[in-house]
Structures are given as C-alpha cells and as structure tokens.
XYZ file of C-alpha atoms in Angstrom:
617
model
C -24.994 -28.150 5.412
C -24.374 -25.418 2.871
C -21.499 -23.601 4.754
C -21.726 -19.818 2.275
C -25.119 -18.261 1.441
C -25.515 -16.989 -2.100
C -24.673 -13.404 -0.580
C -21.570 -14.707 1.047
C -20.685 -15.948 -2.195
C -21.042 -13.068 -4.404
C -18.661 -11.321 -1.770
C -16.343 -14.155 -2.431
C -16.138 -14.546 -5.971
C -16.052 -10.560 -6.492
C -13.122 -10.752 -4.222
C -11.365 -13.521 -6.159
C -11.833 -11.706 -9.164
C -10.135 -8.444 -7.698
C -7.349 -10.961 -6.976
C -7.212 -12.662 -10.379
C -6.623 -8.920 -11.830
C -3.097 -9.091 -12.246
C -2.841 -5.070 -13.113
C -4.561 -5.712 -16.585
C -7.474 -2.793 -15.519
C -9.127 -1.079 -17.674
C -7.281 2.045 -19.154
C -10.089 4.082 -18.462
C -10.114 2.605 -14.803
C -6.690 3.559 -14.465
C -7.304 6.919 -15.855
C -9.429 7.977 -13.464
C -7.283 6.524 -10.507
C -4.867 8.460 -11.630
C -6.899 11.470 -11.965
C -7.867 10.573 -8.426
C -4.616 10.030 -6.971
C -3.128 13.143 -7.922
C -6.181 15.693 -7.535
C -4.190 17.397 -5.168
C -1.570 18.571 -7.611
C -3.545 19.245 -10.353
C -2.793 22.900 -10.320
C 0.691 22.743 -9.833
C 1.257 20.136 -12.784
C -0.373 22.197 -14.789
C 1.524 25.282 -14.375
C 4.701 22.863 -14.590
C 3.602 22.226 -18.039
C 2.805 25.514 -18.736
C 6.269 26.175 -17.928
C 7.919 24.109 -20.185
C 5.834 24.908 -23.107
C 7.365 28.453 -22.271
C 10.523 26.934 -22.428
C 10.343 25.474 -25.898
C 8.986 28.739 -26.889
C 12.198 30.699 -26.199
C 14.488 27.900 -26.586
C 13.040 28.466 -30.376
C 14.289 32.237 -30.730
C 18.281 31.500 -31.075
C 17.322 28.900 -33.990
C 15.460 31.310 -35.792
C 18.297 34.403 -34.935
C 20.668 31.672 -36.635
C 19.048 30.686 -39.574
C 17.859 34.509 -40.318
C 21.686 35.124 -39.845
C 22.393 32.395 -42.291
C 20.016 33.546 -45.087
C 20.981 37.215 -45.057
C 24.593 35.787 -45.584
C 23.857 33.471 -48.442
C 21.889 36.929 -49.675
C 25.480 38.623 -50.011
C 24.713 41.217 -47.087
C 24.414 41.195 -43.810
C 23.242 42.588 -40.408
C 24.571 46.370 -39.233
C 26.924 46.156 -35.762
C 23.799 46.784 -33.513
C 21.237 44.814 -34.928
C 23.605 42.004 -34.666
C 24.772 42.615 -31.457
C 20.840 42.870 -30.277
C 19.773 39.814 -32.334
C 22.990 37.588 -30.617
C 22.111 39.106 -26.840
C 18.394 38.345 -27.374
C 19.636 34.729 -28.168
C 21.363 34.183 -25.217
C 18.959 35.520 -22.635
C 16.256 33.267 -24.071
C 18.281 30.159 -23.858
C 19.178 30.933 -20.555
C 15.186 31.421 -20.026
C 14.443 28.669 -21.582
C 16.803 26.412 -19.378
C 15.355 28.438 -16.344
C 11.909 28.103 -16.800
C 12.178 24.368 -17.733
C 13.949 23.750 -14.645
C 11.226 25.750 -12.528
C 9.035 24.084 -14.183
C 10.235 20.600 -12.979
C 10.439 21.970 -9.992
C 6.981 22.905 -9.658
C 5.659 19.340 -10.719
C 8.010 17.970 -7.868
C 6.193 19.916 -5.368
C 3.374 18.609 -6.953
C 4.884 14.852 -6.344
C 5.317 15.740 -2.653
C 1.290 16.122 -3.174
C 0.069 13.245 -4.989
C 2.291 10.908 -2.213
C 0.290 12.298 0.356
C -2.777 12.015 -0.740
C -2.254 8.459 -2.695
C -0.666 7.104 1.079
C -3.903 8.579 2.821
C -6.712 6.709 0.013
C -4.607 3.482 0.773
C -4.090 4.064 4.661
C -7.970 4.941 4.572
C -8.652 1.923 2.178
C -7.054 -0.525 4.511
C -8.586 0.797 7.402
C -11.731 -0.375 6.028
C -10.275 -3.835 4.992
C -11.245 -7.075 6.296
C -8.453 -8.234 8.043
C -8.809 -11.336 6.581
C -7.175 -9.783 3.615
C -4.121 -9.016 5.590
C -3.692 -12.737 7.114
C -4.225 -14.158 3.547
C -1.106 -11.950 2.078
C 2.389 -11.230 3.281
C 2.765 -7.117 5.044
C 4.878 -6.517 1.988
C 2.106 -6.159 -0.410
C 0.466 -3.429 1.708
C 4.424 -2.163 1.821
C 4.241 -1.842 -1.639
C 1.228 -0.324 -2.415
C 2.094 2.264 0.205
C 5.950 2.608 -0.634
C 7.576 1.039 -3.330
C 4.525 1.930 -5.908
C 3.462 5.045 -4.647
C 7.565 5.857 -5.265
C 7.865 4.102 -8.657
C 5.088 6.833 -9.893
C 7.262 9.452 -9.220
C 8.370 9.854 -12.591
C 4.415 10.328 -13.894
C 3.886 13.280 -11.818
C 7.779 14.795 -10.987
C 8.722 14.429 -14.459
C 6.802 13.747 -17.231
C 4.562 16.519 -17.164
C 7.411 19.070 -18.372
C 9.203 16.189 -20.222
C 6.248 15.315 -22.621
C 5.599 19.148 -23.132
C 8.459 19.327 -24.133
C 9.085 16.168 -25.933
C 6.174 17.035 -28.123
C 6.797 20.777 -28.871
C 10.350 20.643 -29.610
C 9.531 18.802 -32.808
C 6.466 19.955 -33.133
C 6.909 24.047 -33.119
C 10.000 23.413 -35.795
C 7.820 21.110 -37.983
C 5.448 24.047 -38.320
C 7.710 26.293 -39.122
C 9.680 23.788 -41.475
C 6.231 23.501 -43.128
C 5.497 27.029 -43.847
C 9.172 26.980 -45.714
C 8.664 24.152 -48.169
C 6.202 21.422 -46.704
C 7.774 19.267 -49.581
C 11.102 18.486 -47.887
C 8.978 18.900 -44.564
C 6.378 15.778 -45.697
C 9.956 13.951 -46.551
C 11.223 14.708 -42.842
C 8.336 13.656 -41.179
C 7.577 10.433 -43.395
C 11.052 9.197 -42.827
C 10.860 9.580 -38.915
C 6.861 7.983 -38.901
C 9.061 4.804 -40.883
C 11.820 4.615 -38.680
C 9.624 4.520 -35.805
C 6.771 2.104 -37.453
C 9.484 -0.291 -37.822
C 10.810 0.045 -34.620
C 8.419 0.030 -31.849
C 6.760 -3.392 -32.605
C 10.376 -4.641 -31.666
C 10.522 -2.634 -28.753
C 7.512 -3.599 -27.466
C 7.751 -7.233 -27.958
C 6.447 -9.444 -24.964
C 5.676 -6.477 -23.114
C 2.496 -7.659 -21.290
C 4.488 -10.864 -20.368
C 7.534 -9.449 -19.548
C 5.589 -6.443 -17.200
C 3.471 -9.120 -15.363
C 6.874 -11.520 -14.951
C 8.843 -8.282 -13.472
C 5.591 -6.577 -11.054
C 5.347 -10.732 -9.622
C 9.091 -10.499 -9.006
C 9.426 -7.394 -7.688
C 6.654 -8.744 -5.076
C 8.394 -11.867 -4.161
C 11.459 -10.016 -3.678
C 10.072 -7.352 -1.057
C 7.981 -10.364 0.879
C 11.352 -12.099 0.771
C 12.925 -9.216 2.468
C 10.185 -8.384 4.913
C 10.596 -12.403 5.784
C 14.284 -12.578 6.551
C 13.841 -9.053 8.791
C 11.230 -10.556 10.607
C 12.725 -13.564 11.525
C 16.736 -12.410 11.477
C 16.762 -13.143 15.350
C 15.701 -17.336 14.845
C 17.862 -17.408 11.713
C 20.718 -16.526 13.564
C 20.465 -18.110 16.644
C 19.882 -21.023 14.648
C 23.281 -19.991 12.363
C 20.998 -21.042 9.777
C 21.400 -17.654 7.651
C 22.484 -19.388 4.297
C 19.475 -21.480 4.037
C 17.344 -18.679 5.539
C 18.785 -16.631 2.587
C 17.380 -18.962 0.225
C 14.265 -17.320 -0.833
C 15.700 -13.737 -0.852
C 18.572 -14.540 -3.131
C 16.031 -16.591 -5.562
C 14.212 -13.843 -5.948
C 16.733 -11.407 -6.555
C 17.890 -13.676 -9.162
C 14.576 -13.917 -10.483
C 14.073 -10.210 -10.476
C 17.471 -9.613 -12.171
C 16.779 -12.845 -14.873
C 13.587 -11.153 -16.258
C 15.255 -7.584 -15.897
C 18.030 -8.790 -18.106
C 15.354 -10.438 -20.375
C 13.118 -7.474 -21.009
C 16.263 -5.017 -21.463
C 18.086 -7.722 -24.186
C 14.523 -7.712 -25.959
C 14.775 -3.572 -26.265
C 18.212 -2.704 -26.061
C 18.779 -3.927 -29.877
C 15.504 -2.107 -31.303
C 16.371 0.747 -28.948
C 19.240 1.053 -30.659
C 18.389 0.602 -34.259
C 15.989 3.973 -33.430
C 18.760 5.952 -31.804
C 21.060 5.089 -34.447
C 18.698 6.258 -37.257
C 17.346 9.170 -35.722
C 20.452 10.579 -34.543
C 21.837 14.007 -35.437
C 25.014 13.100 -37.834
C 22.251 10.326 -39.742
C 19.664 13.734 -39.653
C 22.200 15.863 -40.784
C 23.160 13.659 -43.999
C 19.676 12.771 -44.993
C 18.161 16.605 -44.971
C 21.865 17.698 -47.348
C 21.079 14.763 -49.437
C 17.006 15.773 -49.483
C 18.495 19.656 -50.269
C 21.091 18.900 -53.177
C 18.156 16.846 -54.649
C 15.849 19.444 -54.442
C 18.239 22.307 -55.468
C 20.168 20.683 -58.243
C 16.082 20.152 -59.399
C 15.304 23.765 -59.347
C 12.694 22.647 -56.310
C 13.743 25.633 -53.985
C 17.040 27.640 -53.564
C 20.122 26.899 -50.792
C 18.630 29.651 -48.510
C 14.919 27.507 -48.225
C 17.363 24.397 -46.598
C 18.833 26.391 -44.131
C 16.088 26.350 -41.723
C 16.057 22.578 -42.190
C 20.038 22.179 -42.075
C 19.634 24.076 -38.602
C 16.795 22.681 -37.048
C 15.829 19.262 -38.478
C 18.884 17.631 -36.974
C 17.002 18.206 -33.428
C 13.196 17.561 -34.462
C 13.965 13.404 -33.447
C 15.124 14.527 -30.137
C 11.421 15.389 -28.898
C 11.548 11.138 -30.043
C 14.285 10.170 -27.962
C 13.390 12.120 -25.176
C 9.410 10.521 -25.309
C 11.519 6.613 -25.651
C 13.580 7.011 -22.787
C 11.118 8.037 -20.500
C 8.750 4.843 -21.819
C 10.308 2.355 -19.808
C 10.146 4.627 -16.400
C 6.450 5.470 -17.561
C 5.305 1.694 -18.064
C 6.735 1.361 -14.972
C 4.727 3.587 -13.604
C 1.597 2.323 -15.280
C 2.202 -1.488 -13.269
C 2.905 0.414 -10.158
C -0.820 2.398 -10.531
C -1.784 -1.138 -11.692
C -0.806 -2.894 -8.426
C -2.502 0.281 -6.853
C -5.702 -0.387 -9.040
C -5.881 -4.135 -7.998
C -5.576 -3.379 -3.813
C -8.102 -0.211 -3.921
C -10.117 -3.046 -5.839
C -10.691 -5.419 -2.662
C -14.187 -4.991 -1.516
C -14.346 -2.888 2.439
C -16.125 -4.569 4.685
C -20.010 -3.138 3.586
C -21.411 -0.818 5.218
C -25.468 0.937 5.225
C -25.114 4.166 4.691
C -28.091 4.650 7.096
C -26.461 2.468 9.847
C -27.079 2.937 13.425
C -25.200 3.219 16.996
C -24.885 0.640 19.174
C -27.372 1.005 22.441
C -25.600 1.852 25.876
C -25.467 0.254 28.910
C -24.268 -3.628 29.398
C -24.549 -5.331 26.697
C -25.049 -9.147 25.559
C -23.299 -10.749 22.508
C -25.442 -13.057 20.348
C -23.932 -15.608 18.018
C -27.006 -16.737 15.644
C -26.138 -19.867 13.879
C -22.996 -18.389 12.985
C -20.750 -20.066 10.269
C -17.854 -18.512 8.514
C -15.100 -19.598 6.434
C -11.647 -17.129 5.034
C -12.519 -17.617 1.138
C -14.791 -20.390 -0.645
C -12.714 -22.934 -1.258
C -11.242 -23.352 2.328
C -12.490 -25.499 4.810
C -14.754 -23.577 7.673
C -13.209 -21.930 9.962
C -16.509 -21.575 12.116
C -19.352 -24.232 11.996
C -23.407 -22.892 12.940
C -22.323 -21.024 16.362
C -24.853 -20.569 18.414
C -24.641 -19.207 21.647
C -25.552 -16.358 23.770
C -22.952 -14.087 26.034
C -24.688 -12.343 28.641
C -24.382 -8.843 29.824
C -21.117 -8.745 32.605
C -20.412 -12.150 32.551
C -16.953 -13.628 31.761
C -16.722 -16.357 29.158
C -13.463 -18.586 28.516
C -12.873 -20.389 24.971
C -10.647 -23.308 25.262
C -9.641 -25.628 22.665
C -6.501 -26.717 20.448
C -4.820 -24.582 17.853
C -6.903 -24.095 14.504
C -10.040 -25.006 17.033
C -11.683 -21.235 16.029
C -11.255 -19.317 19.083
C -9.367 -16.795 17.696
C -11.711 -16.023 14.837
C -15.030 -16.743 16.967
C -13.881 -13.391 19.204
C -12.581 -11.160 16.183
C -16.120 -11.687 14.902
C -17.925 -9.536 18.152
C -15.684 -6.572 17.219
C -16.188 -6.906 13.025
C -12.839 -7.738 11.855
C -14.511 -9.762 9.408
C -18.502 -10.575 8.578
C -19.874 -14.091 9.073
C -20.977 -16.026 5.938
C -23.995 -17.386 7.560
C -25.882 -16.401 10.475
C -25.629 -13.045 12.194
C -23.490 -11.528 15.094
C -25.807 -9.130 17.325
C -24.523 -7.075 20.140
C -27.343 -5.807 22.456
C -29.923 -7.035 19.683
C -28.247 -5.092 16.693
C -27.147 -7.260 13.856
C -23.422 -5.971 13.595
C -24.126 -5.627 9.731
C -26.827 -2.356 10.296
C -24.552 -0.982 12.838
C -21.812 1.673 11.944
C -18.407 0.372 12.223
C -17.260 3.652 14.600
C -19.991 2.431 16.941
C -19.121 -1.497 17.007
C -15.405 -0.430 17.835
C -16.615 1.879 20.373
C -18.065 -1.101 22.418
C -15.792 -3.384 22.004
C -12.008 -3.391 23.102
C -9.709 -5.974 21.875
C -6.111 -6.400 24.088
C -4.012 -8.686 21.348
C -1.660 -11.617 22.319
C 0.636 -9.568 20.473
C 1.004 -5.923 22.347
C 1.317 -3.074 18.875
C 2.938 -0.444 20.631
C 3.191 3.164 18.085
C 6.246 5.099 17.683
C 4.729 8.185 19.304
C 4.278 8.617 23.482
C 3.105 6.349 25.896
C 0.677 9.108 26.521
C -0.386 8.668 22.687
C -0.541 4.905 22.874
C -2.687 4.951 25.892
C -5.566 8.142 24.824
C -5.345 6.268 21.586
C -8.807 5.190 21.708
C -10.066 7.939 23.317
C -8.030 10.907 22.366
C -9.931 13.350 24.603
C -9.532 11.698 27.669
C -7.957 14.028 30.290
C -4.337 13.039 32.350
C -6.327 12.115 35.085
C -8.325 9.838 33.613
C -5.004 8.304 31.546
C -3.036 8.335 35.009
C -6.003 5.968 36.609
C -6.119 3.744 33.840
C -2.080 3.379 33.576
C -2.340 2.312 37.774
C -5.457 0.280 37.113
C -2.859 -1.613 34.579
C -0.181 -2.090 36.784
C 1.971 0.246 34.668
C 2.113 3.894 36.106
C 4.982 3.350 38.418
C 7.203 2.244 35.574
C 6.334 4.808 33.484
C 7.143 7.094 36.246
C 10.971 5.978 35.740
C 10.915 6.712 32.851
C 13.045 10.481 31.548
C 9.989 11.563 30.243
C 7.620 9.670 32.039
C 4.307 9.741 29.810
C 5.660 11.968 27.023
C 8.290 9.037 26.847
C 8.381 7.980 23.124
C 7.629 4.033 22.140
C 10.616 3.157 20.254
C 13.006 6.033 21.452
C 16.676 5.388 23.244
C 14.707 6.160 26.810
C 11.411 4.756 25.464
C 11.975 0.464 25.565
C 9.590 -1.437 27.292
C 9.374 -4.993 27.881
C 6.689 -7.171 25.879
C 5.073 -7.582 29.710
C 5.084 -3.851 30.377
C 3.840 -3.434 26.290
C 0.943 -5.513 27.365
C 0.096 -3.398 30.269
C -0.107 -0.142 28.067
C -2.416 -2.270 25.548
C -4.412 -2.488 29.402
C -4.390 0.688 30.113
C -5.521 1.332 26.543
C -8.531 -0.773 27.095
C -9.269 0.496 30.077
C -9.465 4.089 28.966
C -11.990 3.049 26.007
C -14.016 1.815 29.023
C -15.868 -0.504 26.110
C -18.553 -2.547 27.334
C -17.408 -5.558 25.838
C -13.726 -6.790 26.235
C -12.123 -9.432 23.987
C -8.861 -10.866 25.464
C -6.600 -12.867 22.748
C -4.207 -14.950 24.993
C -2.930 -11.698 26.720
C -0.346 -13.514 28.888
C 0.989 -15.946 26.636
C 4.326 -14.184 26.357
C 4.802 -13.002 29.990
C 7.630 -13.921 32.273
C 6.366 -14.506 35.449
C 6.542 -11.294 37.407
C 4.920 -9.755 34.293
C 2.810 -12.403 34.356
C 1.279 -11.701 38.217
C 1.104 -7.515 37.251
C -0.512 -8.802 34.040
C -3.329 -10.673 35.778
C -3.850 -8.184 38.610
C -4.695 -5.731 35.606
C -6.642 -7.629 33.693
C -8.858 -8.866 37.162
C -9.612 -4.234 37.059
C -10.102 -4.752 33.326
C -13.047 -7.263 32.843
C -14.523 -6.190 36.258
C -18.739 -5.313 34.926
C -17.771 -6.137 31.520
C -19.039 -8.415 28.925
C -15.664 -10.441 28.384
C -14.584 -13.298 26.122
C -11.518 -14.591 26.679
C -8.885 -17.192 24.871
C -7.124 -19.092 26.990
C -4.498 -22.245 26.438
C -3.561 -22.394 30.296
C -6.868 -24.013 31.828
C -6.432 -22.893 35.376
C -6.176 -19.084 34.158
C -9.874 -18.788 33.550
C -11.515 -21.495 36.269
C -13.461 -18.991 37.721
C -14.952 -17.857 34.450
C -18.561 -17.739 34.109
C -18.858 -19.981 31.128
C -15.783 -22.156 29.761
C -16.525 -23.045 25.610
C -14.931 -25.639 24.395
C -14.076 -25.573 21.199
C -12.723 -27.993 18.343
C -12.657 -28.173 14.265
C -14.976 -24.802 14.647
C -17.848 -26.073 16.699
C -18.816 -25.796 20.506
C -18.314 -29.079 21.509
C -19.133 -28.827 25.094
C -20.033 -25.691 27.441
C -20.220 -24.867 31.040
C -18.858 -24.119 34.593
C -15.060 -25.397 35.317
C -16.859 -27.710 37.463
C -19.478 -29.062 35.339
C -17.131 -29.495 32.380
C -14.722 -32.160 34.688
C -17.762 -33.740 36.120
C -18.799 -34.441 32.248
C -15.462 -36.146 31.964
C -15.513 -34.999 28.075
C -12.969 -32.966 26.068
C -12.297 -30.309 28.576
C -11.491 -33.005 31.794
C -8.920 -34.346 29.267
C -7.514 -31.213 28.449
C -7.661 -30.455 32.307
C -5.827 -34.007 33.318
C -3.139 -33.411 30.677
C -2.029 -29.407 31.549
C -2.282 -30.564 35.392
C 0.282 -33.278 34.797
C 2.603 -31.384 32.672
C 2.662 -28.446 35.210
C 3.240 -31.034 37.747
C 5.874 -31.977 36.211
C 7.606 -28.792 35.833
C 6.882 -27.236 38.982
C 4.828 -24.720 37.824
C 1.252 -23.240 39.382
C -0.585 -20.920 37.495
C -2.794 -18.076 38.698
C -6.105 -16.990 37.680
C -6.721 -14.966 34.895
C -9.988 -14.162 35.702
C-alpha cells in the first residue's frame, strides 16, 4: 500500500527543504524579513539616523574653526579677541551637540528595539500557533526558545545600534573627504587609494571561512541551549539519581564546542583585524599625509596652508573604517540570528482555504476515512488505513501498547496535524475545508500532562471561553471536583498559577484542565490518559469529574488501565497503527484475542499488588 499521496508528499519534501536551509536564504528573502520584522520601528529608526547624520554635521564645525585658525596663522595674522572668542565658543557648543544628538539618537533607535521585539515575538508566537505540532515533537523546545529569545536578542545590535553607527560610520569620512577634495583632490585621490588598498588586502583575510565558521557557531549555539533546556528539565532524576556528572555530559560538550569554534573564528580575524587597525591608525595616518605634504610642497604641488586641512582631519577619516569593522562581527551575527528566524517562519502552517467553513452544531459524529498518516516520509507509519466511525454521544476507549497510535489517532479529530491519506470528517465536514477556530471550538482536548499558565486560576479556566460569566466558571470548577480547593485558596479564583499562594498539585492541575473543558462545553471530548499521574484520592475526584465531563458528548478516550473504561461504548484496540480488534468490554474477552490478553495480564498484576481500579467512564 502506498502509505503518502503525491499531495502528502509535496508537503513533505517542501518541509524537508525548509529544514535543509541551514540560514543560507536568499539576501533578498532576508531583506524583506527584516523589513517585516521591524515595520513597527520604521519611523523611529529613521529619525535615529537622522540624528546622527546631525551629529556628524556639527561634530564637523570645530575641525573646520581649527584648521581656519591654522591657515590664518601660517598667513602671518590672525583672528581679533571676539571673533576668536565666538569662533572657539561656537566649537564647543557643537561638539557638545554633536555628542547630544548622537546619543538621542541611539536612544531613539532603542525605543525602536523595544518595537521590533514585540512585533518579531508576536509573527513567531502567531507562526507557531499555526504549526503542526508535529514540528514541535520532531525538535527540542529550545529551538522555538531561540527563535523567540536568544535570536530575537542577538538582533539587537541591527536595530539599537547600527542605524546611528553606520550614519555615522559613513559620514565621518565621508563629509571630510569632500571637503579634502575641494582643497587639492590630488593628495585627496592619494588618501583614499591608500585606505581602498589597505582594506582590499585585508578583508579577504578577515573573512576567511566565514560561511563555515557562521554555520559551525549558529549549530553550536543550538546544541548548547537544547543542552541546557535538557539538564533543567530533568535536574530532579539527575539528582536523585546523583548522576549529575554524567548528566552534565552533553552541556559541557557543547560549551566546549561552542567555545572551540569561537576561539577558531576569532584566531582566523584577530591577526587580519589587526594588520587593518595597525595601518589605519592615527600616528600611521598622521606620518603618511606629512610625508604625502613635504612631497607635494618641496614639488611646488600646493603650499603648507593646502595640508592643513589634511594634517587635521585625515588622521580621523579611517575611523568611520574601524567603527563599520567592529560592528561586522555583531552585525553577521545578527544576519544568522534573522537566518535561524528565516528558516522557522519557513515551515509550512498547517493549510488552510481561505473560504473555509464552520463546523455544524448539535452532536456530532467523528469519521475516520481510510485514514493513514506518518510524522515525515521516511519514517515508518504512525497510522495504517483507519477506518472507523464514532457516533454522536457515545464513549469510545483506545487500548493498546506504547507506539500502538492512540495518541496520534485522537490528536487527529482536533487537527494537530493533517492525515497523509484519507480524510478526518466531523459531522460530515472534511476537517481540511473547515476553519481551524471552528474545529477547536468542537473539540476539547484534557492532556495527560495538565499546562497550567502563569496567570489566575480564573484565567486558566475562561481560557477557552474568555466571555464566560463567574457563574458559569464557578459550575464548571464544582462539576470538576475543584471549587472547594480553590476556595482555600488567599485569593481563591484570582489566585495566580505559579505564585507563593498559587501551587497546586498535578491532581488538582488536572481538575482545572476539567473545568477548562467543561466551560468550552465542546461537543467532542478527547481524553489523553488524564489519570495516569494521579495519586489515589486525586485519582477518585479525577474520575467523578470526568464521569460530568463526557456525559452527552462524543468522547474518545486513551486508556492503559483496562478496567477504567469497561463501560465504554466501544473499546479499539490498537497495535503497530491499525485497529486490530473492536467492540464491547464483553465481546472483546469473549473473542479471546489481543484485548482478553491484555485484560488477563493487568488483572493479575493488580492482583498482585492489591490494587482495584475504578471506572473512568
């Protein structure tokens, strides 16, 4: 059977090849992300730069009060008391302005940071929320941590500073060169050619292995945050198991690794780096423009009094140079950071017809038609030609051994990820021509894992239905077994999740994720192992809610314990993605199959430890 239609495919491969794009986009591409990114603060970046071009302007004046200064000496006269006096005071106040308004300046385009990392955080958040989740189980959390964090941060120098620093960079040589030219564009041509040689020479060297070097450090700079976000998550088994050296393994590798290729890249430039600093620098300026001047004046070229301007100001011209060099390596790091951005915002969202419908009302029945469906192309199927029909109120149980496909048969009803082949329909609609607000809206999903937000339990509960009155929240919260033990709380439902008054047990967690459901009042409820992790007394308030929960509703639920869901409707068996056998408790142990085993074996081990559970449903 041929597992991915040609559709299915295209999906795949296009996804792949977002993957293989290891930040080499497009410059265009990453112009326009850019562009995109920072919309928001186009304004203020531009009056940043606007700014400093003022700034260069009046940082110009005291050069040119010194070198007129100069010249009327070398004429044999100078300047009366007051003109003097005038000439030095309007020095100083435009140096201080010039200082000011380059400082304001940089100050505006930080503002306009604050901006862009806003809106870049809300295109991501909004990009992910569109994701297949698939995309989330095939990576570690800290690529999404940083895309959102680390290179949303590591742009900060593209938008805070280099705005005003370019501007400046550029017309700091670039005002004096004209200048210098309209003196004598002789010695001028002989500044500028020696700089455009000194830097010809140098950059190649600079440069060397960039590409390399840039993909080497972005790779370790991801292994190094996945390596932290690993030895977080699992701190409390690592040191129960006083296993934190070994633990530690990974994370110090990869700091190594990050630090290895650091060192590399900054041995390969420091040297070249240097060499450019060295020969650009004001003493080596200085001696090249008097040695350029007693050439030209001992030739009868131009007179003492036409170097002066370039004796005062062409030491300073390469400093525009230095300026633009040492902001490179922050910049290119900024360029693999919108890179990284470039390759995330590339994964496909789950697709969407722009002329897609609601969902009908009512109860509802959930079709699976020939469904297959597998995480990428070359992995083996995760779901194998499902077909089956969930009627309208009825409860159905899917048992079956780990990597069976229960968990990805029921995040398939509410879209967390499109089926290959085949089609999932709820109340006839092919999920596919259905809007994805409408889908969610009719289906609720309470995880095996509780995710409880850091803001109120009042917040956590409305947070599918936001305009849900108190009343409504307060019957839901006692239809969950949870009300009373809010009601200890300080704050009782204005309690924050998270806070010193706001901890809750993973039992109690699970009853606000019941509550939650309850207030969506979704037709169809999807229930992924939603007691695995209760104690017992959790356990009993657990089922008591969930018994209010699926009462009149369309309800799949995943189940290891057999003798939680006996009284289910429809038990499906499940194993290597198929339904392998389907029907009542009692029919299934009469057919002695796959299920009776399963039965035989969790009746004997709870035998043996004493243990009776209680229905689920």
């Amino acid at each position: 059977m041929k597992l991915v239609s040609e559709g299915a495919e295209g999906r795949i491969e296009a996804t792949g090849e977002a993957k293989a794009r290891s930040g080499a986009a497009p410059a265009k591409g990453l112009k326009d992300l850019y562009l995109r990114l920072t919309r928001p603060a186009h304004g203020l970046i531009v009056q940043g730069m606007a700014l400093s071009a003022l700034s260069v302007a009046f940082g110009f004046v005291p050069y040119l009060v010194a070198i007129a200064i100069a010249q009327k000496a070398l004429a044999g006269s100078m300047f009366d008391a007051q003109a003097l006096a005038l000439m030095v005071g309007a020095s100083v106040v435009c140096a201080v302005a010039s200082r000011l308004l380059f400082g304001i300046g940089t100050g505006v385009c930080h503002r306009a940071d604050a901006d862009f990392r806003v809106n870049a955080r809300h295109i991501l958040l909004d990009h992910f929320s569109r994701l297949p989740l698939g995309w989330f189980s095939d990576r570690t959390s800290s690529e999404a941590k940083q895309a959102v964090s680390d290179d949303v941060l590591g742009m900060h120098q593209s938008v805070g500073h280099a705005p005003t620093d370019l501007v400046n960079a550029v017309l700091t040589p670039l005002v004096p060169l004209a200048y210098l030219f309209a003196v004598d564009w002789r010695l001028s041509l002989l500044l500028v050619g020696y700089l455009v040689v000194v830097v010809a020479v140098s950059m190649p060297f600079m440069m060397r292995d960039y590409s390399s070097l840039s993909k080497q450090y972005n790779a370790a700079n991801v292994e190094l945050s996945a390596s932290v976000v690993e030895m977080v998550e699992g701190i409390e088994v690592v040191k129960a198991f006083g296993s934190s050296k070994r633990a530690g393994g990974r994370f110090r590798a990869a700091a190594q690794n990050l630090a290895d290729v650091t060192y590399t890249w900054t041995k390969l430039s420091a040297g070249p780096f240097s060499l450019l600093a060295a020969s650009i620098s004001p003493g080596m300026m200085l001696a090249l423009i008097g040695l350029a001047s007693c050439l030209f004046v001992m030739n009868g070229w131009c007179d003492f009094a036409t170097c002066v301007p370039f004796l005062v100001l062409g030491a300073n011209i390469p400093s525009g140079i230095m300026a633009v060099s040492a902001s490179m390596g922050f910049l290119r790091l900024a360029k693999q950071n919108l890179e990284h951005i470039a390759e995330v915002l590339a994964v496909d969202h789950l697709p969407e017809k722009g002329d897609a419908e609601d969902l009908p009302s009512g109860g509802l029945d959930v079709v699976f038609d020939r469904v297959s469906f597998a995480y990428s192309s070359d992995s083996s199927p995760a779901l194998c030609d499902i077909d089956v029909r969930l009627a309208p109120g009825t409860v159905t149980a899917l048992v079956g051994g780990s990597g069976s496909g229960k968990t990805t048969f029921a995040r398939l009803i509410p879209r967390f990820w499109d089926p290959v082949s085949g089609a999932v329909r709820i109340g006839g609609k092919d999920l596919r021509e259905a809007s994805s607000e409408s889908v969610l809206s009719k289906a609720a999903v309470v995880f095996q894992e509780s995710m409880m937000l850091g803001v109120s339990i009042r917040d956590n509960i409305k947070l599918a239905r936001p305009a849900a009155s108190d009343a409504e929240m307060v019957e839901a919260a006692k239809a969950a077994q949870i009300h009373e033990r809010i009601m200890e709380l300080p704050l009782g439902y204005d309690t924050v999740i998270g806070s010193s008054d706001g901890s809750l047990s993973g039992g109690e967690a699970q009853r606000v994720a019941i509550a939650r459901a309850l207030i969506q009042d979704a037709p169809i409820l999807v229930l992924d192992e939603a007691t695995a992790h209760a104690d017992p007394e959790n356990e009993t308030a657990i089922q008591e809610a969930l018994g209010n929960l699926v009462r009149g509703r369309t309800t799949v639920v995943i189940a290891h314990r057999l003798n939680t869901v006996i009284h289910a409707d429809r038990i499906l068996v499940m194993e290597s993605g198929r339904i392998v056998e389907e029907g009542t408790h009692e029919q299934l142990l009469e057919a002695r199959g796959r299920y009776a085993g399963l039965w035989e074996a969790q009746q004997a081990g709870a035998c043996f430890a004493g243990h009776d559970g209680k229905d689920l449903v």
